[in-house]
């Protein structure tokens, strides 16, 4: 096994809704420090299914400020190999290969902060948002949280009971607004007391107008389908909110996002720094950096290989590279030299890169 992975035992399985499973891992004492994390970060997990290995990233929904097990939630995806395995076949006591928490989408939470946090989530995008929400309530007693949460119907609301409980406990500091696109028959239009529809610009403006910030310091966190993420960011920026206060986590590719054709260099020389080691290899024309790494047997973190999860992020120290597509980095990240190995091709004869 690669040294980056650790075997963790599944300590508990729960079914919060029909088509999702909640998985808990109890950490052995020697891994507690290594697996410390910020609310919003994710785990990279390798599943062995029918003799094949599958890597996936799943956001932690547990709270790092409480003594609770690491916890993720996996919602079933139609024809999804891993999500269906996790929902139907995974058992308590099984072991999975797990890397320590990573991710650039997280909230820096302090006890002294006096801030307003606006959280936008849809579907299973609630998982990192729930960790952020709970952490703010537990560890930042002067801060206020506003959650706008979209789902198809009542049956699909992950953390429904937990959110009700937190709202009752922190009723002065937490406001939650649900919006459902298609309430079920048992909850007819007349009986559903909340909003109906989807999170859009009009609903966002209405949400913020009805929940004005309590402090000058505000931050905005968004996680849902990519189209919703981009719509929410656009709407917030049209309301005058600076881009650097808006944080986005994608979990699916934007179908409208085009794949760029890159005229890359043949036989580019790559120098990679990772975990205090230095690797040198040569890339072929048309290869991504990740493909070059794999071909040379160099094991590094990666997961989705579609520019969404950000597991393969690296920093370009010398040379130039361009990405075919990129959902996991924002403009500021790219200006600072960050790239995704799964999408980056060399456009100079020599590259020096570092995996943080």
Short mmCIF file of C-alpha atoms in Angstrom, two decimals:
data_model
loop_
_atom_site.label_atom_id
_atom_site.label_comp_id
_atom_site.label_asym_id
_atom_site.label_seq_id
_atom_site.Cartn_x
_atom_site.Cartn_y
_atom_site.Cartn_z
CA UNK A 1 0.00 0.00 0.00
CA UNK A 2 1.15 3.56 -0.65
CA UNK A 3 2.49 5.29 2.41
CA UNK A 4 -0.10 8.04 1.93
CA UNK A 5 -2.99 5.73 2.79
CA UNK A 6 -3.94 4.42 6.23
CA UNK A 7 -6.27 1.53 6.96
CA UNK A 8 -9.28 2.78 8.96
CA UNK A 9 -12.03 0.57 10.33
CA UNK A 10 -15.68 1.40 9.71
CA UNK A 11 -16.99 1.74 13.26
CA UNK A 12 -20.62 2.62 12.52
CA UNK A 13 -23.06 2.73 9.60
CA UNK A 14 -26.33 4.68 9.67
CA UNK A 15 -29.09 5.37 7.15
CA UNK A 16 -30.10 9.03 7.60
CA UNK A 17 -32.34 8.84 4.52
CA UNK A 18 -33.34 5.99 2.19
CA UNK A 19 -30.59 6.60 -0.39
CA UNK A 20 -27.60 7.61 1.73
CA UNK A 21 -25.30 5.99 4.24
CA UNK A 22 -23.38 7.71 7.03
CA UNK A 23 -19.99 6.15 7.74
CA UNK A 24 -18.01 6.67 10.96
CA UNK A 25 -14.34 5.87 11.52
CA UNK A 26 -12.80 5.63 14.99
CA UNK A 27 -9.20 6.78 14.75
CA UNK A 28 -6.43 4.86 16.50
CA UNK A 29 -4.52 7.12 18.91
CA UNK A 30 -1.39 7.29 16.75
CA UNK A 31 -3.35 8.82 13.83
CA UNK A 32 -5.35 11.44 15.74
CA UNK A 33 -2.86 14.26 15.14
CA UNK A 34 -2.27 13.36 11.48
CA UNK A 35 -6.02 13.28 10.81
CA UNK A 36 -6.77 16.67 12.40
CA UNK A 37 -8.78 18.82 9.99
CA UNK A 38 -10.61 22.06 9.32
CA UNK A 39 -14.41 22.02 8.87
CA UNK A 40 -15.13 21.68 5.15
CA UNK A 41 -12.19 19.44 4.22
CA UNK A 42 -12.52 15.97 2.71
CA UNK A 43 -11.11 12.45 2.85
CA UNK A 44 -9.66 10.62 -0.16
CA UNK A 45 -10.72 6.98 0.09
CA UNK A 46 -9.74 3.98 -2.01
CA UNK A 47 -12.37 1.25 -2.37
CA UNK A 48 -11.64 -2.28 -3.58
CA UNK A 49 -14.69 -3.53 -5.48
CA UNK A 50 -14.71 -6.77 -7.46
CA UNK A 51 -10.94 -6.68 -7.84
CA UNK A 52 -10.80 -3.07 -9.05
CA UNK A 53 -9.62 0.01 -7.14
CA UNK A 54 -11.73 3.16 -7.11
CA UNK A 55 -10.66 6.48 -5.56
CA UNK A 56 -13.28 8.95 -4.36
CA UNK A 57 -13.26 12.08 -2.20
CA UNK A 58 -15.96 12.61 0.41
CA UNK A 59 -16.35 15.69 2.58
CA UNK A 60 -16.28 15.24 6.33
CA UNK A 61 -19.54 16.14 8.03
CA UNK A 62 -18.18 15.68 11.54
CA UNK A 63 -17.08 18.60 13.74
CA UNK A 64 -13.35 18.92 14.54
CA UNK A 65 -14.10 20.91 17.69
CA UNK A 66 -15.91 17.98 19.33
CA UNK A 67 -14.58 14.61 20.38
CA UNK A 68 -16.49 12.69 17.77
CA UNK A 69 -15.51 10.09 15.17
CA UNK A 70 -14.58 11.08 11.64
CA UNK A 71 -17.77 10.90 9.65
CA UNK A 72 -18.75 11.10 5.98
CA UNK A 73 -22.08 10.63 4.20
CA UNK A 74 -22.45 9.00 0.78
CA UNK A 75 -25.60 9.55 -1.23
CA UNK A 76 -26.50 6.88 -3.78
CA UNK A 77 -25.84 7.87 -7.39
CA UNK A 78 -27.65 6.02 -10.18
CA UNK A 79 -25.15 3.50 -11.65
CA UNK A 80 -22.50 4.83 -9.25
CA UNK A 81 -20.11 1.93 -8.57
CA UNK A 82 -18.80 3.26 -5.25
CA UNK A 83 -21.93 4.91 -3.90
CA UNK A 84 -23.99 1.77 -4.48
CA UNK A 85 -21.28 -0.40 -2.93
CA UNK A 86 -21.17 1.84 0.15
CA UNK A 87 -24.95 1.87 0.49
CA UNK A 88 -25.52 -1.86 -0.14
CA UNK A 89 -22.43 -3.87 0.75
CA UNK A 90 -20.16 -2.00 3.16
CA UNK A 91 -20.33 -3.40 6.69
CA UNK A 92 -19.30 -2.24 10.16
CA UNK A 93 -15.84 -3.68 10.85
CA UNK A 94 -14.70 -3.41 7.22
CA UNK A 95 -11.47 -1.50 6.60
CA UNK A 96 -10.91 1.17 3.96
CA UNK A 97 -7.75 2.88 2.70
CA UNK A 98 -8.00 6.54 3.69
CA UNK A 99 -5.66 9.51 3.28
CA UNK A 100 -5.45 12.24 5.89
CA UNK A 101 -7.95 15.11 5.44
CA UNK A 102 -7.20 17.59 2.70
CA UNK A 103 -8.92 20.35 0.80
CA UNK A 104 -8.78 24.11 0.22
CA UNK A 105 -12.49 24.59 0.99
CA UNK A 106 -12.71 25.20 4.74
CA UNK A 107 -13.59 27.82 7.34
CA UNK A 108 -10.99 29.30 9.67
CA UNK A 109 -13.00 29.45 12.88
CA UNK A 110 -11.89 31.27 16.03
CA UNK A 111 -13.57 31.83 19.37
CA UNK A 112 -12.99 35.61 19.22
CA UNK A 113 -14.58 36.14 15.78
CA UNK A 114 -17.69 38.29 15.41
CA UNK A 115 -18.89 37.31 11.96
CA UNK A 116 -21.89 36.44 9.85
CA UNK A 117 -21.65 33.28 7.79
CA UNK A 118 -23.95 32.66 4.82
CA UNK A 119 -24.06 29.00 3.77
CA UNK A 120 -25.65 27.75 0.53
CA UNK A 121 -26.06 24.02 -0.13
CA UNK A 122 -28.04 21.70 -2.37
CA UNK A 123 -28.46 17.93 -2.03
CA UNK A 124 -25.40 16.13 -0.70
CA UNK A 125 -23.49 19.42 -0.95
CA UNK A 126 -24.65 19.86 2.63
CA UNK A 127 -21.91 17.53 3.95
CA UNK A 128 -19.00 20.04 4.20
CA UNK A 129 -21.47 22.84 4.92
CA UNK A 130 -22.87 20.90 7.90
CA UNK A 131 -19.36 20.53 9.35
CA UNK A 132 -18.76 24.29 8.94
CA UNK A 133 -22.16 25.18 10.39
CA UNK A 134 -21.79 22.98 13.45
CA UNK A 135 -18.22 24.14 14.04
CA UNK A 136 -19.22 27.82 13.99
CA UNK A 137 -22.00 27.20 16.50
CA UNK A 138 -19.76 25.17 18.79
CA UNK A 139 -16.51 27.14 18.57
CA UNK A 140 -17.36 30.73 17.58
CA UNK A 141 -19.94 31.92 20.13
CA UNK A 142 -20.26 35.49 18.81
CA UNK A 143 -20.91 34.49 15.19
CA UNK A 144 -24.20 34.08 13.35
CA UNK A 145 -25.04 31.42 10.75
CA UNK A 146 -27.58 31.59 7.92
CA UNK A 147 -28.19 28.39 5.92
CA UNK A 148 -30.09 28.27 2.61
CA UNK A 149 -30.57 24.57 1.73
CA UNK A 150 -32.14 23.19 -1.43
CA UNK A 151 -33.48 19.67 -1.98
CA UNK A 152 -35.94 17.79 -4.16
CA UNK A 153 -38.35 16.89 -1.34
CA UNK A 154 -38.50 16.31 2.41
CA UNK A 155 -37.28 12.71 2.10
CA UNK A 156 -34.03 13.84 0.48
CA UNK A 157 -32.94 16.28 3.20
CA UNK A 158 -29.70 15.01 4.72
CA UNK A 159 -29.18 16.03 8.38
CA UNK A 160 -32.83 17.09 8.68
CA UNK A 161 -33.15 15.98 12.30
CA UNK A 162 -29.68 17.25 13.23
CA UNK A 163 -30.46 20.67 11.76
CA UNK A 164 -33.74 20.85 13.66
CA UNK A 165 -31.90 20.00 16.86
CA UNK A 166 -29.20 22.64 16.26
CA UNK A 167 -31.80 25.25 15.38
CA UNK A 168 -33.58 24.57 18.68
CA UNK A 169 -30.33 24.69 20.66
CA UNK A 170 -28.88 27.78 18.93
CA UNK A 171 -32.10 29.59 17.99
CA UNK A 172 -30.52 33.03 18.53
CA UNK A 173 -27.57 32.30 16.23
CA UNK A 174 -28.85 29.97 13.52
CA UNK A 175 -31.41 30.60 10.79
CA UNK A 176 -32.27 27.85 8.30
CA UNK A 177 -34.36 28.23 5.15
CA UNK A 178 -35.27 25.12 3.14
CA UNK A 179 -36.34 25.23 -0.48
CA UNK A 180 -37.77 22.15 -2.23
CA UNK A 181 -37.98 21.74 -5.99
CA UNK A 182 -40.59 18.97 -5.93
CA UNK A 183 -42.30 18.21 -2.59
CA UNK A 184 -43.71 14.66 -2.51
CA UNK A 185 -47.37 13.66 -2.64
CA UNK A 186 -47.56 13.21 1.09
CA UNK A 187 -46.40 16.79 1.52
CA UNK A 188 -48.58 18.64 -0.94
CA UNK A 189 -48.00 22.18 -2.07
CA UNK A 190 -50.61 23.32 0.47
CA UNK A 191 -49.04 21.45 3.41
CA UNK A 192 -45.41 22.41 2.66
CA UNK A 193 -44.84 25.61 4.61
CA UNK A 194 -41.42 26.38 3.23
CA UNK A 195 -40.16 27.70 -0.08
CA UNK A 196 -40.72 25.83 -3.33
CA UNK A 197 -38.36 26.08 -6.28
CA UNK A 198 -34.59 26.25 -6.63
CA UNK A 199 -31.88 28.48 -5.28
CA UNK A 200 -31.68 31.31 -7.82
CA UNK A 201 -30.77 35.01 -7.89
CA UNK A 202 -34.18 36.21 -6.76
CA UNK A 203 -34.27 33.74 -3.86
CA UNK A 204 -30.72 34.62 -2.82
CA UNK A 205 -31.47 38.35 -2.72
CA UNK A 206 -34.66 37.65 -0.76
CA UNK A 207 -32.76 35.37 1.65
CA UNK A 208 -30.09 37.97 2.40
CA UNK A 209 -32.61 40.82 2.68
CA UNK A 210 -34.57 38.81 5.26
CA UNK A 211 -31.37 37.84 7.12
CA UNK A 212 -29.10 40.89 7.19
CA UNK A 213 -25.58 40.40 8.60
CA UNK A 214 -25.03 41.14 12.27
CA UNK A 215 -21.39 42.11 11.73
CA UNK A 216 -19.27 43.83 9.11
CA UNK A 217 -17.22 40.66 8.68
CA UNK A 218 -19.06 38.16 6.52
CA UNK A 219 -18.13 35.04 4.59
CA UNK A 220 -20.04 32.96 2.09
CA UNK A 221 -19.68 29.20 1.55
CA UNK A 222 -21.34 27.35 -1.35
CA UNK A 223 -21.53 23.61 -2.12
CA UNK A 224 -23.86 21.96 -4.60
CA UNK A 225 -24.06 21.08 -8.28
CA UNK A 226 -21.63 23.18 -10.29
CA UNK A 227 -24.36 25.08 -12.11
CA UNK A 228 -25.88 26.14 -8.76
CA UNK A 229 -22.48 27.06 -7.37
CA UNK A 230 -21.75 29.37 -10.29
CA UNK A 231 -25.25 30.90 -10.19
CA UNK A 232 -24.95 31.64 -6.45
CA UNK A 233 -21.50 33.19 -6.87
CA UNK A 234 -22.71 35.34 -9.77
CA UNK A 235 -25.74 36.47 -7.75
CA UNK A 236 -23.63 37.34 -4.71
CA UNK A 237 -21.15 39.30 -6.80
CA UNK A 238 -24.04 41.21 -8.42
CA UNK A 239 -25.05 42.18 -4.86
CA UNK A 240 -21.61 43.75 -4.44
CA UNK A 241 -19.98 40.98 -2.42
CA UNK A 242 -16.21 40.72 -3.10
CA UNK A 243 -15.09 37.47 -4.75
CA UNK A 244 -12.51 36.75 -2.05
CA UNK A 245 -15.27 36.34 0.55
CA UNK A 246 -17.02 33.68 -1.53
CA UNK A 247 -15.81 30.08 -1.13
CA UNK A 248 -17.00 27.27 -3.43
CA UNK A 249 -16.72 23.49 -3.30
CA UNK A 250 -17.67 21.55 -6.44
CA UNK A 251 -18.59 17.88 -6.43
CA UNK A 252 -19.55 17.46 -10.06
CA UNK A 253 -18.29 18.85 -13.34
CA UNK A 254 -20.12 21.65 -15.07
CA UNK A 255 -21.43 20.16 -18.30
CA UNK A 256 -21.28 23.61 -19.88
CA UNK A 257 -17.61 24.03 -19.02
CA UNK A 258 -15.66 23.44 -22.21
CA UNK A 259 -12.53 21.26 -22.43
CA UNK A 260 -9.69 23.38 -23.80
CA UNK A 261 -7.30 22.00 -26.38
CA UNK A 262 -3.74 22.58 -25.21
CA UNK A 263 -0.76 22.62 -27.57
CA UNK A 264 1.65 21.01 -25.13
CA UNK A 265 5.41 20.42 -25.34
CA UNK A 266 6.83 17.01 -26.24
CA UNK A 267 9.53 15.53 -23.97
CA UNK A 268 9.04 18.19 -21.27
CA UNK A 269 11.33 17.68 -18.27
CA UNK A 270 9.48 17.66 -14.96
CA UNK A 271 10.96 18.07 -11.48
CA UNK A 272 8.50 17.26 -8.71
CA UNK A 273 8.91 17.90 -4.96
CA UNK A 274 6.64 15.82 -2.75
CA UNK A 275 6.97 14.75 0.88
CA UNK A 276 10.63 15.86 1.07
CA UNK A 277 11.46 13.73 -2.01
CA UNK A 278 12.43 14.91 -5.47
CA UNK A 279 11.35 13.11 -8.66
CA UNK A 280 12.43 13.72 -12.25
CA UNK A 281 10.62 12.42 -15.31
CA UNK A 282 9.80 13.26 -18.90
CA UNK A 283 6.33 13.85 -20.32
CA UNK A 284 5.00 13.08 -23.76
CA UNK A 285 3.11 15.59 -25.85
CA UNK A 286 -0.59 15.54 -24.90
CA UNK A 287 -0.03 13.92 -21.48
CA UNK A 288 -1.29 15.51 -18.30
CA UNK A 289 1.15 15.75 -15.43
CA UNK A 290 -0.83 13.08 -13.57
CA UNK A 291 -0.59 10.71 -16.54
CA UNK A 292 3.16 11.29 -16.61
CA UNK A 293 3.42 10.61 -12.88
CA UNK A 294 1.43 7.37 -13.19
CA UNK A 295 3.46 6.20 -16.16
CA UNK A 296 6.63 6.68 -14.13
CA UNK A 297 5.23 4.87 -11.09
CA UNK A 298 5.19 7.96 -8.85
CA UNK A 299 2.29 7.78 -6.39
CA UNK A 300 0.66 11.10 -5.54
CA UNK A 301 -2.84 12.09 -4.33
CA UNK A 302 -5.60 12.16 -6.95
CA UNK A 303 -9.21 11.13 -7.20
CA UNK A 304 -11.80 12.33 -9.74
CA UNK A 305 -9.39 13.03 -12.64
CA UNK A 306 -11.91 15.53 -14.02
CA UNK A 307 -10.74 18.78 -12.42
CA UNK A 308 -13.47 18.83 -9.77
CA UNK A 309 -12.24 17.46 -6.45
CA UNK A 310 -8.87 19.25 -6.15
CA UNK A 311 -7.12 16.21 -4.65
CA UNK A 312 -4.23 16.54 -7.13
CA UNK A 313 -3.51 20.24 -6.58
CA UNK A 314 0.13 21.29 -6.99
CA UNK A 315 2.06 24.55 -7.18
CA UNK A 316 4.00 25.52 -10.28
CA UNK A 317 7.42 26.87 -9.23
CA UNK A 318 9.05 27.19 -12.66
CA UNK A 319 7.91 26.94 -16.27
CA UNK A 320 4.40 27.10 -17.65
CA UNK A 321 1.43 24.72 -17.81
CA UNK A 322 -2.17 25.11 -18.91
CA UNK A 323 -5.23 23.23 -17.74
CA UNK A 324 -7.89 21.63 -19.97
CA UNK A 325 -10.59 22.48 -17.44
CA UNK A 326 -10.66 23.43 -13.78
CA UNK A 327 -13.53 23.57 -11.29
CA UNK A 328 -11.52 23.15 -8.10
CA UNK A 329 -9.42 26.33 -8.27
CA UNK A 330 -10.50 29.95 -8.45
CA UNK A 331 -8.84 32.76 -10.40
CA UNK A 332 -6.77 33.81 -7.38
CA UNK A 333 -5.43 30.26 -6.92
CA UNK A 334 -4.41 30.09 -10.57
CA UNK A 335 -2.74 33.52 -10.41
CA UNK A 336 -0.73 32.24 -7.42
CA UNK A 337 0.53 29.32 -9.52
CA UNK A 338 -1.69 26.47 -8.39
CA UNK A 339 -2.56 23.79 -10.95
CA UNK A 340 -4.40 20.47 -11.03
CA UNK A 341 -2.10 17.64 -12.08
CA UNK A 342 -5.01 15.76 -13.66
CA UNK A 343 -5.72 18.65 -16.04
CA UNK A 344 -2.36 20.40 -16.54
CA UNK A 345 -0.19 19.92 -19.62
CA UNK A 346 3.34 21.31 -19.98
CA UNK A 347 3.66 24.35 -22.27
CA UNK A 348 7.36 24.89 -21.54
CA UNK A 349 10.28 22.51 -21.91
CA UNK A 350 11.00 22.44 -18.18
CA UNK A 351 8.62 22.48 -15.20
CA UNK A 352 9.33 22.54 -11.50
CA UNK A 353 6.27 21.69 -9.40
CA UNK A 354 5.56 21.00 -5.75
CA UNK A 355 2.72 19.09 -4.14
CA UNK A 356 1.89 20.82 -0.83
#
